[in-house]
Coordinates of C-alpha atoms in Angstrom, one line a residue:
Chain A
M1 CA -103.0 107.1 98.3
T2 CA -103.3 105.3 101.5
T3 CA -106.9 105.4 102.3
K4 CA -108.2 105.0 106.1
L5 CA -110.8 101.9 106.0
L6 CA -110.9 101.2 109.8
E7 CA -110.6 104.4 112.3
V8 CA -111.0 103.5 116.0
N9 CA -111.6 107.5 118.1
N10 CA -111.7 107.5 121.7
L11 CA -112.7 103.6 122.3
K12 CA -113.5 102.8 125.9
Q13 CA -114.1 99.0 126.7
Y14 CA -115.2 99.1 130.8
F15 CA -116.7 96.1 132.4
P16 CA -118.8 96.2 135.0
I17 CA -117.7 94.3 138.6
K18 CA -121.0 93.3 140.3
G19 CA -121.1 92.7 143.8
G20 CA -123.3 92.8 146.6
I21 CA -126.9 91.6 146.8
L22 CA -128.1 93.9 144.8
G23 CA -126.3 93.2 142.4
R24 CA -124.9 97.2 142.0
T25 CA -121.7 98.1 140.0
I26 CA -119.0 98.6 142.6
N27 CA -116.1 98.9 140.0
Q28 CA -114.9 98.9 136.6
V29 CA -112.5 96.7 135.1
K30 CA -110.2 99.5 132.4
A31 CA -109.5 96.8 129.9
V32 CA -109.4 99.5 127.0
D33 CA -109.6 103.0 128.3
D34 CA -109.6 105.9 125.8
I35 CA -107.7 104.4 122.9
S36 CA -107.2 105.9 118.9
F37 CA -105.8 104.3 115.8
Y38 CA -106.7 103.5 112.1
V39 CA -106.0 101.1 109.4
N40 CA -105.5 101.6 106.0
E41 CA -107.1 100.2 103.4
G42 CA -104.6 97.4 102.3
E43 CA -101.7 96.9 104.8
T44 CA -101.7 94.7 108.5
L45 CA -102.1 97.0 112.2
S46 CA -100.3 94.5 114.2
I47 CA -101.6 94.5 118.2
V48 CA -99.1 93.8 120.8
G49 CA -98.5 93.7 123.9
E50 CA -98.8 91.1 127.5
S51 CA -101.7 88.9 128.0
G52 CA -104.4 91.2 130.0
C53 CA -103.7 94.9 128.1
G54 CA -107.1 94.7 126.1
K55 CA -105.7 93.6 122.8
S56 CA -108.1 91.2 121.9
T57 CA -110.8 93.3 123.8
T58 CA -110.1 96.6 121.1
G59 CA -110.6 93.7 118.6
R60 CA -114.4 92.5 120.1
A61 CA -115.2 95.8 120.6
I62 CA -114.6 96.9 116.7
L63 CA -116.3 94.6 116.3
R64 CA -119.3 94.7 118.4
L65 CA -119.1 90.9 120.0
D66 CA -119.0 92.8 123.1
K67 CA -120.5 96.4 122.9
P68 CA -118.0 98.9 124.3
T69 CA -117.8 101.6 127.3
S70 CA -118.3 104.7 124.5
G71 CA -115.9 105.8 121.2
E72 CA -116.5 105.4 117.4
V73 CA -115.5 102.6 115.2
I74 CA -115.8 104.5 111.6
F75 CA -115.2 101.5 109.0
Q76 CA -115.6 102.9 105.4
G77 CA -116.8 106.1 106.8
E78 CA -120.1 105.2 109.2
D79 CA -120.3 104.3 112.7
L80 CA -120.4 100.8 113.6
L81 CA -121.0 101.7 117.2
S82 CA -124.2 104.3 116.0
I83 CA -126.1 101.6 113.9
N84 CA -129.0 99.5 114.8
Q85 CA -128.0 95.8 115.0
R86 CA -130.6 95.0 112.3
K87 CA -127.9 97.2 110.5
M88 CA -124.7 95.7 111.7
R89 CA -125.8 92.5 111.0
K90 CA -125.6 93.4 107.8
K91 CA -122.0 95.2 107.7
R92 CA -120.4 92.1 109.8
K93 CA -119.7 90.7 106.3
D94 CA -117.3 93.3 105.6
L95 CA -115.4 92.4 109.0
Q96 CA -114.5 89.3 109.6
I97 CA -112.4 87.2 112.6
I98 CA -110.4 84.0 112.8
F99 CA -110.5 83.7 116.8
Q100 CA -106.9 81.8 118.3
D101 CA -108.1 78.5 119.6
P102 CA -109.3 76.4 116.8
Y103 CA -110.5 73.8 119.3
A104 CA -112.6 76.4 120.4
S105 CA -113.7 78.6 117.3
I106 CA -115.4 76.0 115.5
N107 CA -118.4 74.3 116.5
P108 CA -117.8 70.4 116.3
R109 CA -121.3 70.0 115.3
Q110 CA -121.4 71.0 111.6
T111 CA -118.5 69.6 109.5
V112 CA -117.6 71.8 107.0
R113 CA -120.1 71.8 103.8
Q114 CA -122.5 73.2 106.6
I115 CA -120.3 75.4 108.4
L116 CA -119.8 77.2 104.8
D117 CA -123.2 77.1 103.7
E118 CA -124.2 79.1 107.2
A119 CA -121.8 81.8 106.3
M120 CA -123.0 82.1 102.8
D121 CA -126.8 81.9 103.7
I122 CA -126.5 84.1 106.9
Q123 CA -125.4 87.5 104.6
N124 CA -127.1 85.0 101.6
V125 CA -123.3 86.1 98.8
V126 CA -124.1 83.2 97.0
P127 CA -126.8 82.5 95.8
K128 CA -127.5 79.1 96.6
P129 CA -127.2 76.6 92.6
E130 CA -123.1 78.1 92.8
R131 CA -122.7 78.0 97.0
L132 CA -120.9 74.0 96.1
D133 CA -118.7 75.5 93.5
R134 CA -117.6 78.6 95.8
M135 CA -117.1 76.0 98.5
M136 CA -114.5 74.0 96.8
E137 CA -113.5 77.1 95.8
L138 CA -112.4 78.4 99.2
L139 CA -111.2 74.9 100.2
Q140 CA -109.1 75.1 97.8
T141 CA -107.9 78.6 98.7
V142 CA -107.3 77.9 102.2
G143 CA -105.3 74.8 101.3
L144 CA -107.9 71.4 102.5
G145 CA -109.2 69.2 100.0
S146 CA -112.7 69.3 98.0
H147 CA -112.7 65.5 99.7
Q148 CA -112.9 67.2 102.9
L149 CA -115.5 68.6 103.0
D150 CA -118.1 66.7 104.8
R151 CA -115.8 66.2 107.2
F152 CA -116.7 66.8 111.3
P153 CA -114.3 69.2 113.2
H154 CA -112.8 66.2 114.9
E155 CA -111.5 64.8 111.9
F156 CA -108.6 67.5 111.2
S157 CA -105.7 68.8 113.1
G158 CA -105.3 72.6 114.7
G159 CA -103.0 73.6 111.4
Q160 CA -106.5 71.7 109.3
R161 CA -109.4 73.6 111.7
Q162 CA -107.8 76.7 111.5
R163 CA -107.5 77.0 107.8
I164 CA -111.3 76.3 108.3
G165 CA -111.4 78.9 110.2
I166 CA -110.3 80.9 107.6
A167 CA -112.3 79.7 104.8
R168 CA -115.3 80.7 107.1
A169 CA -114.3 84.5 107.5
L170 CA -113.5 84.2 103.3
A171 CA -117.1 83.0 102.8
V172 CA -118.7 86.1 103.1
N173 CA -116.0 88.1 101.1
P174 CA -115.0 90.7 103.7
K175 CA -112.5 93.8 103.4
F176 CA -111.6 93.7 106.8
I177 CA -110.3 90.2 109.4
I178 CA -109.5 90.9 112.6
C179 CA -106.8 87.8 113.0
D180 CA -107.6 87.2 117.1
E181 CA -104.0 85.8 117.9
S182 CA -104.7 83.5 114.9
V183 CA -101.4 81.4 114.9
S184 CA -100.8 81.2 118.7
A185 CA -102.4 78.4 119.2
L186 CA -100.6 76.1 116.2
D187 CA -97.3 74.9 116.2
V188 CA -93.9 77.0 114.6
S189 CA -94.2 75.0 111.1
I190 CA -98.1 75.5 111.0
Q191 CA -97.7 78.7 112.1
A192 CA -95.6 80.1 109.3
Q193 CA -97.7 78.3 106.5
V194 CA -100.8 79.8 108.3
L195 CA -99.5 82.9 108.2
N196 CA -98.0 83.1 104.5
L197 CA -101.3 81.9 103.8
L198 CA -102.9 84.8 105.2
K199 CA -100.3 87.5 103.8
Q200 CA -101.2 85.8 100.3
L201 CA -104.6 86.2 101.1
Q202 CA -104.5 89.9 101.4
R203 CA -102.2 90.3 98.2
D204 CA -105.1 88.0 96.4
L205 CA -107.9 89.9 97.8
N206 CA -106.6 93.1 99.3
L207 CA -107.4 92.2 102.4
T208 CA -106.6 94.8 105.5
Y209 CA -105.9 93.2 108.4
L210 CA -106.1 93.9 112.8
F211 CA -103.2 91.4 113.7
I212 CA -103.6 90.9 117.3
S213 CA -100.6 88.9 118.4
H214 CA -98.3 88.7 121.5
D215 CA -95.7 87.3 119.3
L216 CA -93.4 89.9 118.3
G217 CA -91.3 87.5 115.8
V218 CA -94.8 86.4 114.4
V219 CA -95.6 90.6 114.2
R220 CA -92.9 91.6 113.0
H221 CA -93.2 89.7 109.7
I222 CA -96.6 90.0 109.0
S223 CA -97.2 93.9 110.1
D224 CA -97.1 96.8 108.2
R225 CA -97.5 99.4 111.1
V226 CA -97.5 97.8 114.7
A227 CA -99.6 99.2 117.9
V228 CA -98.3 98.8 121.5
M229 CA -100.2 98.6 123.9
Y230 CA -99.6 99.0 128.0
L231 CA -103.4 98.0 129.9
G232 CA -105.6 99.5 128.1
K233 CA -103.5 102.2 126.2
V234 CA -101.7 102.4 123.2
V235 CA -98.3 103.7 124.0
E236 CA -96.2 103.6 121.1
I237 CA -97.7 103.1 117.5
G238 CA -95.9 103.3 113.9
E239 CA -94.0 101.8 110.7
K240 CA -92.9 98.3 111.8
E241 CA -89.6 99.2 110.7
A242 CA -90.2 102.3 113.1
I243 CA -91.6 100.4 116.2
F244 CA -88.3 97.9 115.9
D245 CA -85.7 99.0 114.9
N246 CA -86.3 102.8 116.9
P247 CA -88.4 102.3 119.6
K248 CA -88.7 105.0 122.1
H249 CA -91.6 104.7 124.3
P250 CA -89.6 102.6 128.0
Y251 CA -92.4 99.7 127.5
T252 CA -91.5 99.2 124.0
K253 CA -87.9 99.1 124.3
S254 CA -88.5 96.6 127.3
L255 CA -91.2 94.5 125.7
L256 CA -88.7 94.7 122.5
S257 CA -85.3 93.1 124.8
A258 CA -87.4 89.7 125.5
I259 CA -87.2 88.9 121.8
P260 CA -84.4 85.9 121.8
V261 CA -81.5 86.3 119.8
P262 CA -80.7 83.0 117.8
N263 CA -76.5 83.6 118.7
P264 CA -75.7 82.8 122.1
R265 CA -72.8 84.9 121.8
K266 CA -74.0 88.0 121.1
Q267 CA -74.5 90.4 124.0
K268 CA -77.5 92.6 124.2
E269 CA -79.3 94.5 126.5
R270 CA -82.0 93.1 128.7
I271 CA -84.5 95.4 130.1
I272 CA -85.9 93.6 133.0
L273 CA -88.9 95.6 134.2
K274 CA -89.9 95.0 138.5
G275 CA -93.4 94.0 139.9
D276 CA -96.3 92.6 137.9
V277 CA -98.9 94.9 135.5
P278 CA -100.8 96.9 137.7
S279 CA -105.0 95.8 137.9
P280 CA -106.8 97.0 135.5
I281 CA -109.4 97.6 138.1
N282 CA -107.2 100.7 139.4
P283 CA -105.0 101.6 136.8
P284 CA -102.0 103.6 137.4
S285 CA -103.2 107.5 138.0
G286 CA -100.7 109.4 134.9
C287 CA -98.4 108.0 132.5
R288 CA -99.8 103.8 133.4
F289 CA -96.4 103.0 132.9
H290 CA -95.1 104.9 135.3
T291 CA -95.1 102.4 138.3
R292 CA -92.6 100.3 136.5
C293 CA -90.9 102.4 134.4
P294 CA -87.0 103.1 135.3
F295 CA -87.5 106.7 133.8
A296 CA -90.7 108.6 135.7
S297 CA -90.5 111.1 137.3
D298 CA -92.9 113.1 139.2
I299 CA -94.4 114.3 136.4
C300 CA -95.5 110.7 135.2
E301 CA -97.9 110.5 138.9
T302 CA -99.8 113.0 137.1
V303 CA -100.1 113.9 134.0
T304 CA -102.0 111.1 131.5
P305 CA -99.0 111.2 127.8
E306 CA -100.2 111.9 124.7
L307 CA -99.1 109.9 121.4
R308 CA -96.5 112.4 120.2
Q309 CA -94.2 113.1 117.6
T310 CA -90.5 114.4 118.2
N311 CA -87.5 115.1 115.4
S312 CA -85.7 111.9 115.9
M313 CA -89.4 109.4 114.6
E314 CA -89.9 109.1 110.4
G315 CA -93.6 108.3 109.5
T316 CA -96.6 108.3 111.3
H317 CA -94.6 106.9 114.0
T318 CA -95.6 108.5 118.0
A319 CA -94.9 107.3 121.2
A320 CA -97.0 108.4 124.5
C321 CA -94.0 109.7 126.4
H322 CA -93.2 112.9 129.1
F323 CA -89.5 112.8 128.0
I324 CA -88.8 110.8 124.8
E325 CA -86.3 113.6 123.8
E326 CA -84.8 113.1 127.4
I327 CA -84.1 110.0 127.0
E328 CA -82.6 110.4 123.7
S329 CA -80.4 112.8 124.6
G330 CA -79.0 111.1 127.7
R331 CA -80.2 113.7 130.1
K332 CA -83.0 111.2 131.8
H333 CA -80.6 108.5 133.1
P334 CA -83.4 105.0 134.2
S335 CA -83.4 103.8 137.9
Y336 CA -83.3 100.3 137.9
Chain B
M1 CA -90.0 82.5 109.9
P2 CA -88.2 84.5 112.6
E3 CA -85.7 83.2 115.3
T4 CA -88.5 84.0 117.8
T5 CA -91.6 82.3 117.8
V6 CA -92.0 80.0 120.5
N7 CA -94.1 76.6 120.7
Y8 CA -97.6 77.6 122.4
P9 CA -99.3 74.1 123.4
V10 CA -102.8 74.2 121.8
T11 CA -104.8 75.8 125.2
T12 CA -108.0 73.7 124.8
P13 CA -108.1 69.7 124.4
P14 CA -111.5 69.0 122.0
N15 CA -114.4 69.6 123.2
P16 CA -115.1 66.2 126.1
H17 CA -119.4 66.9 125.2
V18 CA -118.9 66.3 121.7
E19 CA -117.7 62.8 121.3
S20 CA -118.5 60.4 117.9
F21 CA -121.4 58.7 119.0
K22 CA -119.0 55.2 118.6
N23 CA -117.2 56.3 122.2
V24 CA -120.3 56.6 123.9
L25 CA -121.8 53.6 122.7
K26 CA -118.4 51.7 123.5
R27 CA -118.0 53.2 127.1
L28 CA -121.5 52.1 127.6
K29 CA -120.6 48.8 126.3
K30 CA -118.4 48.6 129.0
N31 CA -120.7 49.0 131.9
K32 CA -122.8 46.2 132.6
A33 CA -125.4 48.0 135.2
A34 CA -126.0 50.8 132.1
M35 CA -126.4 48.1 129.2
V36 CA -128.9 45.3 131.8
G37 CA -131.2 48.7 132.2
G38 CA -131.0 49.4 128.7
F39 CA -132.1 46.0 127.3
L40 CA -135.0 46.1 130.3
I41 CA -136.1 49.2 128.7
L42 CA -136.0 47.7 125.5
F43 CA -137.7 44.3 126.2
F44 CA -140.2 47.0 128.2
I45 CA -140.9 49.3 124.7
V46 CA -140.9 45.7 122.6
V47 CA -143.5 43.8 125.3
S48 CA -146.2 47.0 126.1
I49 CA -146.6 46.8 121.5
I50 CA -146.4 42.9 121.2
G51 CA -147.4 42.4 124.7
P52 CA -151.3 43.0 124.6
F53 CA -151.7 40.6 121.7
F54 CA -150.5 37.7 123.8
T55 CA -151.8 37.9 126.6
P56 CA -154.0 35.0 128.2
F57 CA -156.6 36.7 129.5
D58 CA -158.4 40.3 128.8
P59 CA -157.5 42.8 131.3
S60 CA -160.7 43.2 132.5
E61 CA -162.7 40.5 132.2
Q62 CA -164.0 40.0 135.5
N63 CA -164.8 36.2 136.8
H64 CA -166.3 36.6 140.4
V65 CA -166.1 32.8 141.6
N66 CA -162.4 33.1 141.1
K67 CA -161.4 36.4 142.7
L68 CA -158.3 36.8 145.1
A69 CA -156.5 33.7 143.9
G70 CA -152.8 33.1 144.4
P71 CA -150.6 32.7 141.4
S72 CA -151.1 29.4 139.6
L73 CA -150.2 28.0 136.0
E74 CA -153.8 29.6 134.9
H75 CA -153.1 33.2 136.2
W76 CA -149.3 33.3 137.2
F77 CA -149.4 36.4 138.7
G78 CA -153.0 35.5 140.1
T79 CA -156.3 37.5 140.3
D80 CA -157.4 40.2 142.3
H81 CA -160.5 41.4 143.4
H82 CA -162.9 41.3 140.9
G83 CA -161.3 38.4 139.8
R84 CA -158.9 39.9 136.8
D85 CA -156.0 38.1 136.1
I86 CA -153.2 40.6 137.6
F87 CA -150.4 39.2 134.9
S88 CA -152.5 40.3 131.6
R89 CA -152.7 43.4 133.4
I90 CA -149.6 44.2 134.5
I91 CA -149.1 44.0 130.4
H92 CA -151.7 46.2 129.3
G93 CA -150.0 48.2 132.1
M94 CA -146.7 48.1 130.5
S95 CA -147.4 50.9 127.8
I96 CA -149.5 53.0 129.7
T97 CA -146.4 53.5 131.9
L98 CA -144.3 54.4 129.4
Y99 CA -146.8 56.7 127.8
I100 CA -147.2 58.7 131.3
G101 CA -143.8 59.2 130.6
F102 CA -142.5 59.5 127.7
F103 CA -144.9 62.3 127.5
S104 CA -144.5 64.1 130.6
V105 CA -141.2 63.9 130.5
L106 CA -141.5 65.3 126.3
I107 CA -143.3 67.9 128.5
G108 CA -141.2 69.0 131.1
A109 CA -138.0 68.9 128.1
V110 CA -139.6 70.9 125.4
I111 CA -140.5 73.4 128.4
G112 CA -137.7 73.0 130.3
V113 CA -135.7 73.7 127.5
L114 CA -136.5 76.5 126.2
F115 CA -136.9 78.0 129.5
G116 CA -133.3 77.4 130.4
I117 CA -131.9 77.4 127.3
V118 CA -132.9 81.8 127.1
S119 CA -132.7 82.4 130.6
G120 CA -129.4 81.4 130.0
Y121 CA -128.8 82.7 126.4
F122 CA -129.9 86.4 126.9
G123 CA -128.8 86.3 131.2
G124 CA -130.1 89.6 132.6
K125 CA -133.6 90.4 133.9
M126 CA -135.4 87.1 131.6
D127 CA -133.0 84.8 132.9
A128 CA -134.0 86.2 136.8
V129 CA -137.5 86.1 136.5
I130 CA -137.5 82.5 134.9
M131 CA -134.9 81.4 137.3
R132 CA -137.5 82.8 140.3
I133 CA -140.4 81.0 138.3
M134 CA -138.2 77.9 138.4
D135 CA -136.9 78.0 142.4
V136 CA -140.9 78.3 143.6
L137 CA -141.6 75.2 141.3
L138 CA -138.6 73.3 143.1
A139 CA -138.9 74.4 146.5
F140 CA -142.4 72.4 146.2
P141 CA -142.4 68.6 147.3
G142 CA -142.2 67.0 144.1
I143 CA -145.3 65.1 144.4
L144 CA -147.4 67.6 146.6
L145 CA -146.7 69.9 143.4
A146 CA -147.7 66.9 141.5
L147 CA -150.9 66.9 143.2
G148 CA -152.1 70.2 143.2
I149 CA -151.7 70.8 139.4
V150 CA -153.5 67.2 139.4
S151 CA -156.7 68.7 142.0
V152 CA -156.6 71.4 140.0
L153 CA -156.7 70.5 136.6
G154 CA -159.4 66.8 137.7
G155 CA -158.2 63.5 138.0
S156 CA -157.8 61.6 135.1
L157 CA -154.1 60.1 132.9
N158 CA -153.5 63.0 130.1
N159 CA -153.6 65.7 133.9
V160 CA -151.4 63.5 135.1
I161 CA -149.1 63.6 131.9
I162 CA -149.5 67.6 131.8
S163 CA -148.6 67.5 135.9
V164 CA -145.9 65.3 136.0
G165 CA -144.9 67.1 132.8
I166 CA -145.1 70.2 134.1
F167 CA -143.2 68.9 137.8
S168 CA -140.6 68.6 135.5
V169 CA -139.5 71.9 134.0
P170 CA -137.3 73.0 136.4
A171 CA -135.1 70.5 136.9
F172 CA -134.4 70.6 132.9
A173 CA -134.7 73.8 133.0
R174 CA -131.3 74.1 135.2
I175 CA -129.6 71.7 133.7
V176 CA -130.1 73.4 129.7
R177 CA -129.6 76.6 131.3
G178 CA -125.8 76.1 132.8
S179 CA -125.3 74.1 129.7
T180 CA -126.6 77.0 127.7
L181 CA -123.9 79.9 130.1
S182 CA -121.1 77.3 128.9
V183 CA -121.5 76.7 125.3
K184 CA -122.4 80.8 125.0
K185 CA -118.5 81.5 125.8
L186 CA -116.8 79.3 123.3
E187 CA -115.7 81.1 120.1
Y188 CA -117.9 79.3 117.4
I189 CA -120.0 81.0 118.9
D190 CA -118.7 84.5 118.5
A191 CA -117.8 83.4 115.1
V192 CA -121.5 83.1 114.1
R193 CA -122.4 86.3 115.6
A194 CA -119.8 87.7 113.8
L195 CA -121.3 86.6 110.7
G196 CA -124.6 88.6 111.8
A197 CA -126.7 85.1 112.8
S198 CA -129.6 86.0 114.4
H199 CA -130.3 84.9 117.9
F200 CA -132.7 82.3 116.8
R201 CA -130.0 80.7 114.4
I202 CA -127.7 81.0 117.2
I203 CA -129.9 79.4 119.8
F204 CA -131.2 76.4 117.8
R205 CA -128.5 75.4 115.3
H206 CA -125.5 76.3 117.6
V207 CA -126.2 75.9 121.4
L208 CA -128.7 73.3 121.0
P209 CA -127.4 70.9 119.5
N210 CA -124.4 71.3 122.0
V211 CA -126.4 71.2 125.0
M212 CA -128.2 67.8 123.9
S213 CA -125.9 65.0 126.0
P214 CA -126.8 66.8 129.6
I215 CA -130.7 66.6 128.0
I216 CA -130.6 63.6 126.8
V217 CA -129.1 61.9 129.9
Q218 CA -131.7 64.4 132.3
A219 CA -134.2 62.9 130.2
T220 CA -133.5 59.5 131.1
L221 CA -133.3 59.8 134.5
R222 CA -136.5 61.5 135.0
M223 CA -138.3 58.7 133.0
A224 CA -138.2 57.1 136.4
T225 CA -139.1 60.0 138.8
A226 CA -142.5 60.8 136.1
V227 CA -143.4 56.4 136.0
L228 CA -142.8 56.8 140.1
T229 CA -144.4 60.5 140.7
A230 CA -147.4 59.5 138.3
S231 CA -148.2 55.6 140.0
G232 CA -148.2 57.7 143.2
L233 CA -151.4 60.1 141.5
S234 CA -153.1 56.7 140.7
F235 CA -152.0 55.3 143.7
L236 CA -154.4 58.1 145.6
G237 CA -156.5 57.7 143.2
L238 CA -156.0 61.2 140.9
G239 CA -154.4 59.4 137.8
A240 CA -155.7 56.9 136.0
Q241 CA -159.9 55.9 136.4
P242 CA -160.8 52.4 137.1
P243 CA -160.8 49.6 135.5
T244 CA -157.5 51.4 134.0
P245 CA -155.1 48.8 134.4
E246 CA -152.9 50.9 135.5
W247 CA -149.9 50.1 138.0
G248 CA -150.5 52.9 141.1
A249 CA -154.5 52.2 141.0
M250 CA -154.0 48.2 140.7
L251 CA -151.3 48.5 144.2
S252 CA -153.8 51.2 144.9
D253 CA -156.3 48.5 144.7
G254 CA -154.1 45.6 146.4
R255 CA -153.9 47.7 149.3
N256 CA -157.1 46.7 151.4
Y257 CA -155.8 43.0 150.6
M258 CA -152.5 43.0 152.1
W259 CA -152.8 40.6 154.9
D260 CA -154.8 38.4 153.5
A261 CA -154.0 38.4 149.2
G262 CA -150.1 40.2 148.9
H263 CA -149.3 39.3 145.7
V264 CA -152.3 41.8 144.3
A265 CA -150.5 44.3 145.8
F266 CA -146.8 42.9 145.5
F267 CA -146.5 42.1 141.8
P268 CA -147.4 45.5 140.1
G269 CA -145.3 46.8 142.9
I270 CA -142.8 44.7 141.4
A271 CA -143.9 46.4 138.4
I272 CA -143.3 50.0 139.1
V273 CA -139.5 49.1 141.2
V274 CA -138.1 47.2 138.2
V275 CA -139.0 50.2 135.3
V276 CA -138.1 52.5 137.3
L277 CA -134.5 51.2 138.1
A278 CA -134.2 50.3 134.7
F279 CA -134.6 53.6 133.4
N280 CA -131.7 54.9 136.7
I281 CA -129.5 53.1 136.0
F282 CA -129.5 53.5 132.2
G283 CA -129.7 57.2 133.0
D284 CA -126.0 56.9 135.1
G285 CA -124.8 54.2 132.5
L286 CA -125.3 57.2 130.2
R287 CA -124.3 59.8 132.0
D288 CA -120.8 58.3 132.8
A289 CA -120.6 57.3 129.2
L290 CA -121.0 61.1 127.8
D291 CA -119.4 62.2 130.2
P292 CA -115.9 60.5 131.4
K293 CA -114.6 63.9 133.3
M294 CA -117.4 63.3 135.6
K295 CA -116.9 59.9 137.1
S296 CA -113.0 59.8 137.8

């Protein structure tokens, strides 16, 4: 029996654009526009999409690092967006984040000892006399040596810094960790190490991950389920196998077709979209993908498609497209 | 690993503000002018501490037989209109000058940093209000503002310190606000927020240490301005009262004898120039050493 650990309902994050001499709000960037999804306990849900589609904003909104415009973030039955600051500070113990850039995500003026001690001190998770033992344990968990406890961040490599970031997140014994492009800044061999570390930690500590990435290879490696975002909306979500092997949304298909294939002789269909991603300031009406979709017709411009399941989809797989059936049966042809 | 991973370069280089002390020192050593300034400052500090014990005369000992005498072996810098030894007075005045400089900068820095950091960190209305007040303070010419404050508080050495301190506040507030704005956006601030840290902790443990280098540079440069402003106030008779051997006051005394005994004004003037110059070139060098990007 799987239980939902985190549920996001109708989350919206609009950033105001101020202008004029009075600093009035003249427009809004609709970074995340009405999205809903859930994460089961112990699983990894990945959010993929190109830059600027709202992946990271979603993560930050869940943690209330930026205050969302509206919506609900229900964590273990409690709406994180409606509780007060003080309660939220306590709650932060259960939700942690590992950032993208290991050079910017740790305070360069603190030693590893200070970083870890501070984390435990803020949430008061371990009594003072036992903290040193716990620090040693954490360092060992993430694959660093105890002799590195009193070093400063600049004495470490990128991969090691990312491990410090992971240790810091783990210091408060969280249940849920958001990995915001956590391996994108590392080189390939280190990426693999860190990903495997994350996987192992998930098994050992029963962690739940929300994994934000633009790297489909990494996503395929680590996820249980995958959500595809385009311009602030979730266009398709489902089990990893379903998304990768049986994509339904035209955007997902074109995104997946961008994965390079190692066999140079293998012919593959490459779907190249026309144009650029529209601005999230004035996103297209109806289906946001209609300006670039090869299958778009009139209804796409006016009616926003909801996430739905068809007969050819399994599990929790849903996609937001008006023409899933038509495209599948070949009744609708792309107009490249 | 799946075959699709691409090698992404690390997005940002290590924070240039944070460099080991050793590197900063190395760069500072290469800058000859800054080193001269630094040694001069060190020399002034030593002189101001032990100098008064070794001066040939008492700074307020009057000798009316020997008024306005030019420099000689006995009186190196000559004597003033009361026959006091100018050399001894300058040595005694050294500690007063450094005292004014240090404490006025300290007052300015503490208040300014606090305003700047609160303004930058919280932003919004608080930021707007604080920065507008700073703009008003900045709109006055420095000496005029200090003059105004001293004339309200009354002329004395400590009031000069307070007024020069207040006049230094906006410079610190602006610089710290700017640095705070850039530090606050960094991911490690988000990381400690995600851990549930209070604003107080974030400001003092994470923001403040990372905006320290511009503060240090500003403090050094401000020392020069503070010394100059304080001397100016004393010159106008609003600062140190006689017979305190304050350099600005000595300069003012010498003004009346400019044509007959130029040395009475010349030596205190030179002393002020040298101290101000030393702090200025050292501050400039420090800035270049702490932030090598700015120069190139």
